[in-house]
mmCIF file with all atom_site columns, C-alpha atoms in Angstrom:
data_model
loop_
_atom_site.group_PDB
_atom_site.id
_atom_site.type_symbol
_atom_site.label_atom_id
_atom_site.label_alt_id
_atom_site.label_comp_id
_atom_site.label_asym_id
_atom_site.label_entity_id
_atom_site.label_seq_id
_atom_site.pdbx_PDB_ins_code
_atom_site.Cartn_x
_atom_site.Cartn_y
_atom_site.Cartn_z
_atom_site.occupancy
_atom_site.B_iso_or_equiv
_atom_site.pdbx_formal_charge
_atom_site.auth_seq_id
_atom_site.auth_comp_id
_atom_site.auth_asym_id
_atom_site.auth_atom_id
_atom_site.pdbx_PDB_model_num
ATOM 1   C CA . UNK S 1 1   ? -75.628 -43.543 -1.756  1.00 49.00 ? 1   UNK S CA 1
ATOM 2   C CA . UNK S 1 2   ? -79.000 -41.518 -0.388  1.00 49.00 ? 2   UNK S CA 1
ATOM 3   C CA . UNK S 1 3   ? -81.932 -43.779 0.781   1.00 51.00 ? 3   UNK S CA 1
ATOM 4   C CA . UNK S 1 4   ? -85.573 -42.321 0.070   1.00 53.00 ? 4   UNK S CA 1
ATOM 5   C CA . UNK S 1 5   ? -85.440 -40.181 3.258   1.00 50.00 ? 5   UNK S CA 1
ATOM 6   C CA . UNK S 1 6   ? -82.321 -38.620 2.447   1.00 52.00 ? 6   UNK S CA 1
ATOM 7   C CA . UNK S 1 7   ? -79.786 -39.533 4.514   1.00 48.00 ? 7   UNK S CA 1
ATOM 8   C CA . UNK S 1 8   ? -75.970 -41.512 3.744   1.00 47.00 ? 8   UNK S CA 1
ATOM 9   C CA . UNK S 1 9   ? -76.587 -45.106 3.279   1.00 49.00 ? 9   UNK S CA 1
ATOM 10  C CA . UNK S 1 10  ? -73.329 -47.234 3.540   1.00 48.00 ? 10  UNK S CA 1
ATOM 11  C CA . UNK S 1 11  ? -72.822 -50.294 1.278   1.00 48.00 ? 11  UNK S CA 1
ATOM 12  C CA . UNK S 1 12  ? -70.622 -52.111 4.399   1.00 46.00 ? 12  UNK S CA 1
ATOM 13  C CA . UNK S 1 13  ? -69.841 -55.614 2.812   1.00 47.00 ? 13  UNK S CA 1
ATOM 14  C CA . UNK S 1 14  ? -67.843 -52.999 0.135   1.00 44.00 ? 14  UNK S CA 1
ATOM 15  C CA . UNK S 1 15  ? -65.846 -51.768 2.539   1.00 46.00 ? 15  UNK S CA 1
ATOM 16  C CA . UNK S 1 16  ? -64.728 -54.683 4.614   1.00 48.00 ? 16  UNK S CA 1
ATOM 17  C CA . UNK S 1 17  ? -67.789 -54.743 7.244   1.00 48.00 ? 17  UNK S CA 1
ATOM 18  C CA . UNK S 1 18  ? -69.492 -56.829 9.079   1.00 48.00 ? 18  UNK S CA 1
ATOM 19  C CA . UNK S 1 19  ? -70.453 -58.910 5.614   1.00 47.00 ? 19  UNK S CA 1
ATOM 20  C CA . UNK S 1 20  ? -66.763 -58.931 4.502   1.00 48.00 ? 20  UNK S CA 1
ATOM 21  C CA . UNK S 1 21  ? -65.552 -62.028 5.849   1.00 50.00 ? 21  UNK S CA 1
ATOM 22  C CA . UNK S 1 22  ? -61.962 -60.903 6.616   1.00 48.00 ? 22  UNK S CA 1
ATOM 23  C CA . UNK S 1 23  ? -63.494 -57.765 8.358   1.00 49.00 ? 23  UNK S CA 1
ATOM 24  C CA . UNK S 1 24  ? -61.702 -55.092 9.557   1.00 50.00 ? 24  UNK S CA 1
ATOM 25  C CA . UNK S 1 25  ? -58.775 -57.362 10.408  1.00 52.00 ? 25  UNK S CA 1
ATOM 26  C CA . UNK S 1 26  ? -58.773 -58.239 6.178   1.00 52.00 ? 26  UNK S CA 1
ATOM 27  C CA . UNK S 1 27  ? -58.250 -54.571 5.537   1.00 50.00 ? 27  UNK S CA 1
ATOM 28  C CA . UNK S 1 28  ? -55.037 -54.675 8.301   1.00 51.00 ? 28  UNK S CA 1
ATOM 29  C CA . UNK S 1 29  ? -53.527 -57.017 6.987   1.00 53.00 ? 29  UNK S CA 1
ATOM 30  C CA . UNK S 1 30  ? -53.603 -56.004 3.066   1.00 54.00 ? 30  UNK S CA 1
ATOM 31  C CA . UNK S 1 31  ? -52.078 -52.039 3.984   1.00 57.00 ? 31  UNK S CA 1
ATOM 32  C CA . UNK S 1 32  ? -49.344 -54.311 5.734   1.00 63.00 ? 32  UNK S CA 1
ATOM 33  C CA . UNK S 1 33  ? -48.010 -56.158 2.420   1.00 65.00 ? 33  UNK S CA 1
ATOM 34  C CA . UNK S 1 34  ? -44.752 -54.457 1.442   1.00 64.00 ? 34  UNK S CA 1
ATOM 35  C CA . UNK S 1 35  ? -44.873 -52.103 -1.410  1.00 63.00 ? 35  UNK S CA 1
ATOM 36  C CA . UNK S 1 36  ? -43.183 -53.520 -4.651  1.00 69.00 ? 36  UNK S CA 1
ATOM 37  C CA . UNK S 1 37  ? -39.698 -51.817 -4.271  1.00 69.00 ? 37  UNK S CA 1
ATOM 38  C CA . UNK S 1 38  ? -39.066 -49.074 -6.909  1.00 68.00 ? 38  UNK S CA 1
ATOM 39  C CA . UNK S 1 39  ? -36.651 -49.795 -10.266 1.00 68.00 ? 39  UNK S CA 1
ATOM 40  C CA . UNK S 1 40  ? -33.251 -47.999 -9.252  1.00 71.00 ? 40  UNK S CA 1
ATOM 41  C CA . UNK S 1 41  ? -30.470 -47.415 -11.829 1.00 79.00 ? 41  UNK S CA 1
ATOM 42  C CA . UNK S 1 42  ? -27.209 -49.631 -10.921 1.00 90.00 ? 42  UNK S CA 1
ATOM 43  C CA . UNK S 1 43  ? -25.308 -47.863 -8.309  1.00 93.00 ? 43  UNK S CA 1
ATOM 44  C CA . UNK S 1 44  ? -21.842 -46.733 -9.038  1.00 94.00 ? 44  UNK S CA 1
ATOM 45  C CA . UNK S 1 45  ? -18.966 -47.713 -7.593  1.00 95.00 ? 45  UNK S CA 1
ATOM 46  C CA . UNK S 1 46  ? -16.774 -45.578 -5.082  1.00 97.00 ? 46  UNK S CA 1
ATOM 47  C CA . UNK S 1 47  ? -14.668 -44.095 -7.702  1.00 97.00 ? 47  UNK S CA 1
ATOM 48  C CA . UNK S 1 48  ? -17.521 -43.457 -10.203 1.00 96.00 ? 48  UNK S CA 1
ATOM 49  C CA . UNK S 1 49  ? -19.153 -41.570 -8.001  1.00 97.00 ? 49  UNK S CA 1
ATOM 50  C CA . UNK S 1 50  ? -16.448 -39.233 -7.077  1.00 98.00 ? 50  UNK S CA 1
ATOM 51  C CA . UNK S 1 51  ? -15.491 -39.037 -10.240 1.00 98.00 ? 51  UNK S CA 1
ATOM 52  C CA . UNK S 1 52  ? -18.774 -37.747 -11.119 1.00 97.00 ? 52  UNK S CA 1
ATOM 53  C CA . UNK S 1 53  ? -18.895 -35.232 -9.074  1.00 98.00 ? 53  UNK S CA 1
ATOM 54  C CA . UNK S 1 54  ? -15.684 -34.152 -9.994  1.00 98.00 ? 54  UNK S CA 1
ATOM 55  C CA . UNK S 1 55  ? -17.350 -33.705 -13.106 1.00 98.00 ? 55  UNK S CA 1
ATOM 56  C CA . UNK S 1 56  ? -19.916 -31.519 -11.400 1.00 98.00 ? 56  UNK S CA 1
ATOM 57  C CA . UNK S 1 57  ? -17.484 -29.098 -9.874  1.00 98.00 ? 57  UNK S CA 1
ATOM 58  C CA . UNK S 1 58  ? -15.747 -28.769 -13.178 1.00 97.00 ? 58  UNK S CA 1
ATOM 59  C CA . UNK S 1 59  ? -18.649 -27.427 -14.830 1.00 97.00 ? 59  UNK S CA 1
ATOM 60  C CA . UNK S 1 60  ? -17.277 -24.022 -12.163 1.00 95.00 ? 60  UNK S CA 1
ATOM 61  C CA . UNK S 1 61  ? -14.416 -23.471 -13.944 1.00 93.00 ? 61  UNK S CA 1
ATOM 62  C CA . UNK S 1 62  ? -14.341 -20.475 -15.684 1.00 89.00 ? 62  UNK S CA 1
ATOM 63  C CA . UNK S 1 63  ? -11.637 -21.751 -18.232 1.00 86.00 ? 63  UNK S CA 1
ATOM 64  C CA . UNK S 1 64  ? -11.838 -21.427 -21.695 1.00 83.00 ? 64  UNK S CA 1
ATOM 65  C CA . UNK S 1 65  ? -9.742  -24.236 -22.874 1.00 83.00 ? 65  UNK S CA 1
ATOM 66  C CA . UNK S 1 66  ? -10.425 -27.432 -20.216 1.00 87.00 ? 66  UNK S CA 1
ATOM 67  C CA . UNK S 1 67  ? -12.934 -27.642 -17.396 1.00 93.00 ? 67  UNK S CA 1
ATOM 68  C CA . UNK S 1 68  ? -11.184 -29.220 -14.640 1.00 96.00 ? 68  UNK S CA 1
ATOM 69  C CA . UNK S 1 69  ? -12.650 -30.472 -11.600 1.00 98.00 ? 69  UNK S CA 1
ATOM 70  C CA . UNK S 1 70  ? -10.950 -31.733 -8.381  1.00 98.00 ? 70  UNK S CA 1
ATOM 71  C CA . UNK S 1 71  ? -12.474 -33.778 -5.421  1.00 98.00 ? 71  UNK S CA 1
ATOM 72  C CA . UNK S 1 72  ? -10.136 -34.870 -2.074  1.00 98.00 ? 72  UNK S CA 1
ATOM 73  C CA . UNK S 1 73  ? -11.638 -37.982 -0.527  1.00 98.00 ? 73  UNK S CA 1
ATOM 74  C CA . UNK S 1 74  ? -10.500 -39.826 3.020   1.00 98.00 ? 74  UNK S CA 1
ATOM 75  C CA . UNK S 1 75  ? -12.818 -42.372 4.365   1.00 97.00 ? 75  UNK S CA 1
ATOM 76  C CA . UNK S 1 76  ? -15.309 -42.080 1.322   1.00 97.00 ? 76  UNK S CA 1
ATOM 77  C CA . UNK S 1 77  ? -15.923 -37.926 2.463   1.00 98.00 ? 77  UNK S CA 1
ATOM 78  C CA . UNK S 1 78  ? -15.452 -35.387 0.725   1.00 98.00 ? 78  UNK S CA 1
ATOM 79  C CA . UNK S 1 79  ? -12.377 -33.218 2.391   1.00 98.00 ? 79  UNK S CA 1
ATOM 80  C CA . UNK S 1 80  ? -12.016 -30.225 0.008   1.00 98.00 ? 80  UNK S CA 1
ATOM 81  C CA . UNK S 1 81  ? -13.197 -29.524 -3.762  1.00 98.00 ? 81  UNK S CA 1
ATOM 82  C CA . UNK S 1 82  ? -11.672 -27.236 -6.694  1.00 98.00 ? 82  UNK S CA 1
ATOM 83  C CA . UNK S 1 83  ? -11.832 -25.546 -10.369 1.00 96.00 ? 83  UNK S CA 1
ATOM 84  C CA . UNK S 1 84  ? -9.873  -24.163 -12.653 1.00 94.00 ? 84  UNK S CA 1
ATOM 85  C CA . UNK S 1 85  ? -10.253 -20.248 -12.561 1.00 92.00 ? 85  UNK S CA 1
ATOM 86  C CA . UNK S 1 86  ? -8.616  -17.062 -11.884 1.00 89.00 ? 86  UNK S CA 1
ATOM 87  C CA . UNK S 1 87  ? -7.288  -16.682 -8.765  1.00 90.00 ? 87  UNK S CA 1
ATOM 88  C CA . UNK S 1 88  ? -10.004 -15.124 -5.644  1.00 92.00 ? 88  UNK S CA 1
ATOM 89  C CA . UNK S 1 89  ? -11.063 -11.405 -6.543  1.00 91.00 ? 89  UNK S CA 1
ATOM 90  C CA . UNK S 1 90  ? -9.321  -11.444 -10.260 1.00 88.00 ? 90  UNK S CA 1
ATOM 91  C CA . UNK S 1 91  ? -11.039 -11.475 -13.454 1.00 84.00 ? 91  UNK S CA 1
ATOM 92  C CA . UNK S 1 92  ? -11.931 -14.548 -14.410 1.00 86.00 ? 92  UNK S CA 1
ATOM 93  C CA . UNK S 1 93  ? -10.353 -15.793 -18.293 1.00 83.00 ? 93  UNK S CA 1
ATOM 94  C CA . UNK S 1 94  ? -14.578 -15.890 -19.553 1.00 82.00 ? 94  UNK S CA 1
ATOM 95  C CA . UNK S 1 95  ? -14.345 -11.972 -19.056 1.00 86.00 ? 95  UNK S CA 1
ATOM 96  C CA . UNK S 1 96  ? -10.806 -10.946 -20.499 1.00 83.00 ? 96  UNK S CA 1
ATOM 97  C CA . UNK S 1 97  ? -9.834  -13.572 -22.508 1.00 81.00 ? 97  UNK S CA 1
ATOM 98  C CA . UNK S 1 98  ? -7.077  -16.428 -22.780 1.00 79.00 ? 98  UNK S CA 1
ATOM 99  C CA . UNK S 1 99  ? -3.226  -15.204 -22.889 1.00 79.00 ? 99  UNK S CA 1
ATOM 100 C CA . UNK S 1 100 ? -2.605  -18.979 -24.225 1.00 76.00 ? 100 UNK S CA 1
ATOM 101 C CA . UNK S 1 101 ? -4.831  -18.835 -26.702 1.00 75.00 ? 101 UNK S CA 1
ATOM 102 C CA . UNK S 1 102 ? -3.787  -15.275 -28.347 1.00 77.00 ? 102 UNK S CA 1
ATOM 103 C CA . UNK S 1 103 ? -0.562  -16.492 -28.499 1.00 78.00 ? 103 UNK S CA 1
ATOM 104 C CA . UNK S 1 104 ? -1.242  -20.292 -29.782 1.00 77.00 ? 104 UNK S CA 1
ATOM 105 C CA . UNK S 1 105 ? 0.498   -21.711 -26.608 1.00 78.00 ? 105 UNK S CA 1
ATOM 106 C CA . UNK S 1 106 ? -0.476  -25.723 -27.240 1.00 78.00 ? 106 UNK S CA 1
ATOM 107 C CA . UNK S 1 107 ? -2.168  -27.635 -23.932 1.00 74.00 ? 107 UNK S CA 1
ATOM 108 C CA . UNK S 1 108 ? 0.992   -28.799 -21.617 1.00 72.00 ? 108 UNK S CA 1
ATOM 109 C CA . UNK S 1 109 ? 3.032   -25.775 -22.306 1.00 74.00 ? 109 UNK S CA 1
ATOM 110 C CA . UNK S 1 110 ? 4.126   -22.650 -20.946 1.00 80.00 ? 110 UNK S CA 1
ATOM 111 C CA . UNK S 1 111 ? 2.028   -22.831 -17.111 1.00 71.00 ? 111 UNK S CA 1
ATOM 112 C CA . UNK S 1 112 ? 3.304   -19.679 -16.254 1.00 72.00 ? 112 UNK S CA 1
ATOM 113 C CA . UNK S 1 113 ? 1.457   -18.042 -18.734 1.00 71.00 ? 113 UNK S CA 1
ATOM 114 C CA . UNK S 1 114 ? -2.053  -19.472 -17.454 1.00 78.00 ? 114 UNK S CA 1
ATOM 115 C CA . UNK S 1 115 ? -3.860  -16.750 -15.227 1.00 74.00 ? 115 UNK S CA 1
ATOM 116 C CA . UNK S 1 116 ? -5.498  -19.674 -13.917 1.00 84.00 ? 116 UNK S CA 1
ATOM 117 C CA . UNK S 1 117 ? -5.354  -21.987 -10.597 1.00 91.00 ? 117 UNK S CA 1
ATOM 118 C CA . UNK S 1 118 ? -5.283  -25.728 -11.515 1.00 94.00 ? 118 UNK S CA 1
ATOM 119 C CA . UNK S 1 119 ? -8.520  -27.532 -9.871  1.00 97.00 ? 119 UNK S CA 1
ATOM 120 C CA . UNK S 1 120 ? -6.303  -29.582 -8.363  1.00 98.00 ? 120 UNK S CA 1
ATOM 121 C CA . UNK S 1 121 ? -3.946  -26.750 -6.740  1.00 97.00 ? 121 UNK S CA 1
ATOM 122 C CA . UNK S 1 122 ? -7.335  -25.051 -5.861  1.00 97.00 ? 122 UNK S CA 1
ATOM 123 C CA . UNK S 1 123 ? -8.651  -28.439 -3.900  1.00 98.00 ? 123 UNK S CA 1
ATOM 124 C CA . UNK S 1 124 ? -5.572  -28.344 -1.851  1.00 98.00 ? 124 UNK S CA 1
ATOM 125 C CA . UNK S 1 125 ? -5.710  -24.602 -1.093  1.00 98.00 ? 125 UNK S CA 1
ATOM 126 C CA . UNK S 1 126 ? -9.207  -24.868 0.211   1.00 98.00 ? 126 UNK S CA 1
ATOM 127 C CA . UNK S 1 127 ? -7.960  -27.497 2.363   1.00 98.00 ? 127 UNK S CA 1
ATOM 128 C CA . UNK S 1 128 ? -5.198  -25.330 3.892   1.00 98.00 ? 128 UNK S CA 1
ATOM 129 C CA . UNK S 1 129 ? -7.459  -22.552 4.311   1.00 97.00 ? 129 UNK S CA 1
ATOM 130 C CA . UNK S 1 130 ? -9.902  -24.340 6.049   1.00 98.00 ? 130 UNK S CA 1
ATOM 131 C CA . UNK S 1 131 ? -7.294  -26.338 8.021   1.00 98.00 ? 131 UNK S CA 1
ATOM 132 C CA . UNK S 1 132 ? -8.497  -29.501 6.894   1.00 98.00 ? 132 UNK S CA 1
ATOM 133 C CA . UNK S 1 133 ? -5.073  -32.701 6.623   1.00 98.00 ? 133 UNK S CA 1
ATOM 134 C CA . UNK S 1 134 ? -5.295  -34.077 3.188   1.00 98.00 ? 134 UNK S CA 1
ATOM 135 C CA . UNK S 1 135 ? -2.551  -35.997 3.907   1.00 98.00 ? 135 UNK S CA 1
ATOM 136 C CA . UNK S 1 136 ? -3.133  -39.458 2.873   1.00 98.00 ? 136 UNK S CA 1
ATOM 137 C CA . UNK S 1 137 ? -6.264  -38.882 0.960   1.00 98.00 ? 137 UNK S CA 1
ATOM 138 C CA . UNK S 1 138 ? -7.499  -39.879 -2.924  1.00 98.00 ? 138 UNK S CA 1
ATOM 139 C CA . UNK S 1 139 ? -6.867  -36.962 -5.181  1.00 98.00 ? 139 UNK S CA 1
ATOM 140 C CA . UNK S 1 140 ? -10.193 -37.534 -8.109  1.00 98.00 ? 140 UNK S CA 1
ATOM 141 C CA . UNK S 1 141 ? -9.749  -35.345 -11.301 1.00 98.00 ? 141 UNK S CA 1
ATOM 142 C CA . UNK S 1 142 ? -11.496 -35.291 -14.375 1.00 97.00 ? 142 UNK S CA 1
ATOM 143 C CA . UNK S 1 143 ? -8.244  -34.476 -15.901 1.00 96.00 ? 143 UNK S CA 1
ATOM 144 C CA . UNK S 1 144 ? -4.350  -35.862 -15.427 1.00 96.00 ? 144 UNK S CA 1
ATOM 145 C CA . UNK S 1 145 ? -2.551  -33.695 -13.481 1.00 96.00 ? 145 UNK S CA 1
ATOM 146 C CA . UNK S 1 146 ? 0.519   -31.539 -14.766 1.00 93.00 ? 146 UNK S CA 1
ATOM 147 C CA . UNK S 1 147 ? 3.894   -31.369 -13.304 1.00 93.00 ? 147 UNK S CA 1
ATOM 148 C CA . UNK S 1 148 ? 2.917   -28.493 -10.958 1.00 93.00 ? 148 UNK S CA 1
ATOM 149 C CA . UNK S 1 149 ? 0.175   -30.025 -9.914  1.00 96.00 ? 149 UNK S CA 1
ATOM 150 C CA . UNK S 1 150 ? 1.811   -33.303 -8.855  1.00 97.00 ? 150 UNK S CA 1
ATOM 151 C CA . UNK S 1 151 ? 4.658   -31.574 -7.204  1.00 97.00 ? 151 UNK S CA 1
ATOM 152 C CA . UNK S 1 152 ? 1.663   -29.688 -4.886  1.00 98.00 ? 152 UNK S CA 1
ATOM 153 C CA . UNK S 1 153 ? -0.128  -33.444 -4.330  1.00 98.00 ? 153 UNK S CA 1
ATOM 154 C CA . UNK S 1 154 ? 3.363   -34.686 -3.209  1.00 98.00 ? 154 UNK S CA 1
ATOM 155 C CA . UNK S 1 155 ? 3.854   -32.305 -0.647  1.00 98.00 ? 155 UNK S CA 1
ATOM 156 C CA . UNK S 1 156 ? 0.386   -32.422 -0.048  1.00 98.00 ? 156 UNK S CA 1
ATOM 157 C CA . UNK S 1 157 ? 1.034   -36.206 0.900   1.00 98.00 ? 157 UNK S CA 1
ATOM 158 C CA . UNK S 1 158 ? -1.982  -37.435 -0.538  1.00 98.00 ? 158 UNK S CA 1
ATOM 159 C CA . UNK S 1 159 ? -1.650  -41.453 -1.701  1.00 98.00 ? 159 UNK S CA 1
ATOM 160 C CA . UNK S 1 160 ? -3.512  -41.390 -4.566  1.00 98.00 ? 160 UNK S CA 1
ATOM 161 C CA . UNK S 1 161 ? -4.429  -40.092 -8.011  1.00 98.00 ? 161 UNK S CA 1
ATOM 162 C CA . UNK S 1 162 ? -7.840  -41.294 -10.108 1.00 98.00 ? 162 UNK S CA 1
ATOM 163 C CA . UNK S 1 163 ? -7.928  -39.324 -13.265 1.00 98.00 ? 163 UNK S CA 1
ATOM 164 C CA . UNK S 1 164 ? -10.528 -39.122 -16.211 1.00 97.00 ? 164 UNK S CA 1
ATOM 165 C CA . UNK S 1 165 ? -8.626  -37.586 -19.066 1.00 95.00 ? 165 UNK S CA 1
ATOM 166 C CA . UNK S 1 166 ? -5.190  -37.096 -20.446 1.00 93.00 ? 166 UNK S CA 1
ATOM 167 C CA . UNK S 1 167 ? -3.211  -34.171 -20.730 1.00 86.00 ? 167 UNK S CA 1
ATOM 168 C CA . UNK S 1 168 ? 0.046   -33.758 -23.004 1.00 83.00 ? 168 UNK S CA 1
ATOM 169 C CA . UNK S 1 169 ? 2.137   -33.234 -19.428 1.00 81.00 ? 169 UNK S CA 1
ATOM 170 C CA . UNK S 1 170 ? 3.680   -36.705 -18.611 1.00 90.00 ? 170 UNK S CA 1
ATOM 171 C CA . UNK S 1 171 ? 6.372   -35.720 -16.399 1.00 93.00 ? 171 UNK S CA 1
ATOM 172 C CA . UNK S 1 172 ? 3.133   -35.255 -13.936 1.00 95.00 ? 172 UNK S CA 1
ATOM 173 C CA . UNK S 1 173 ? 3.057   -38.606 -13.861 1.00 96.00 ? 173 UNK S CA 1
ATOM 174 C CA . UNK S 1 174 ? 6.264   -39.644 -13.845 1.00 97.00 ? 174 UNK S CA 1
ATOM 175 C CA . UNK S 1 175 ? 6.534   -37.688 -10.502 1.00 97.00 ? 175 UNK S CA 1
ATOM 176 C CA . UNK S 1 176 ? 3.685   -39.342 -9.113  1.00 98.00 ? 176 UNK S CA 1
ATOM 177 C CA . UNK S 1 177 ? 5.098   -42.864 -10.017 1.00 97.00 ? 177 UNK S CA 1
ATOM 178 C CA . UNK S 1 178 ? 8.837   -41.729 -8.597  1.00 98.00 ? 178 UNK S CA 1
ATOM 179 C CA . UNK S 1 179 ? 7.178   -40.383 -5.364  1.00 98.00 ? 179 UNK S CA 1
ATOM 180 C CA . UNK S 1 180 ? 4.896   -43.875 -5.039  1.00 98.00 ? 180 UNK S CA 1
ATOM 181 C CA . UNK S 1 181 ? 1.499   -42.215 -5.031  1.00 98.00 ? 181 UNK S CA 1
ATOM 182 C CA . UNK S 1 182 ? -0.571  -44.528 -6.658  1.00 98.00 ? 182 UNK S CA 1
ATOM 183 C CA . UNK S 1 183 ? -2.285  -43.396 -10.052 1.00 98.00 ? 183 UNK S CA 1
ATOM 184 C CA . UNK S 1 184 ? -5.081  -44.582 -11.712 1.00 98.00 ? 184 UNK S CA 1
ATOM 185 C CA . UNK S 1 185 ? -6.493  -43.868 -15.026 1.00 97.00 ? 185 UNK S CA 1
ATOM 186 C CA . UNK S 1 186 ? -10.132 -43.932 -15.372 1.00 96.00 ? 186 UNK S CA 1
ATOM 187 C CA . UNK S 1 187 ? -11.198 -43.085 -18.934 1.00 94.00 ? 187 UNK S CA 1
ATOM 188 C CA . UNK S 1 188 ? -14.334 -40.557 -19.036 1.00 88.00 ? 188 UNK S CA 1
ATOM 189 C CA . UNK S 1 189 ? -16.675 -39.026 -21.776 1.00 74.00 ? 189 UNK S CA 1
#
């Protein structure tokens, strides 16, 4: 506000002054009061959230039938990660096409065939190459393993399996179970 001269006039008892009657210490004390803490959504649990990113990684495969993510956990940290995909410096199955699915080879069947490396077998090759010990980690997956798979997270050593989806292998399982890793079946979208 301009008096009749000109210059800044200052309305002070608006601004905590002299005629406030907290005063200066007033305007302390109110910048002090905790903010009201923010809405959060309910935080997951352990396994949701590696499961969830499991789901992330998936979304790397370059698979035209599943997208397969794998995450290797000890003492809630991430170890090692994989996708399904061709193997390193080959053409991925989104280029060339799917061998299984020109010649109507049904889901389970026929591994051999696939040009690609399981998420799973890729998790555990990362960890190798990077000389990182799985060994008695949790294994997440957004999909059950097969049987080659589970034979690789035997050896591997790891202790435990948390899956998201089923696959039409159950001799994967039955591995697991005979070798007493523990498996878990986690039912995702």
């Amino acid at each position: 506000m301009l008096d009749k001269a000109g210059s800044s006039k200052i309305n002070i008892e608006s601004r905590g002054g002299a005629g406030d009657k907290e005063g200066v210490k007033g305007s302390a004390k109110k910048a002090q009061t905790k903010p009201e803490k923010a809405k959060t959504t309910e935080r997951p649990d352990i396994d949701t959230y590696f499961m969830e990113i499991a789901k992330v990684v998936a979304k790397r495969s370059t698979c035209l039938r599943q997208n397969v993510g794998a995450v290797i956990v000890k003492d809630k940290r991430i170890l090692s990660t994989g996708y399904n995909g061709a193997p390193t410096g080959l053409e991925h199955c989104l280029d060339i096409g799917c061998l299984r699915e020109e010649l109507n080879i049904a889901s389970g069947e026929r591994h051999e065939l696939c040009r690609a490396v399981h998420a799973e077998q890729n998790a555990i090759i990362q960890a190798a190459v990077h000389g990182v010990s799985i060994e008695g980690a949790v294994l997440y997956t957004t999909h059950q393993p097969c049987i080659m798979c589970a034979k690789m997270i035997i050896n591997a050593k790891i202790k435990k399996v948390i899956y998201g989806k089923e696959y039409p292998d159950e001799r994967g399982l039955e591995y697991l179970r005979s070798a007493n890793i523990e498996v878990v079946y986690i039912p995702s979208e």
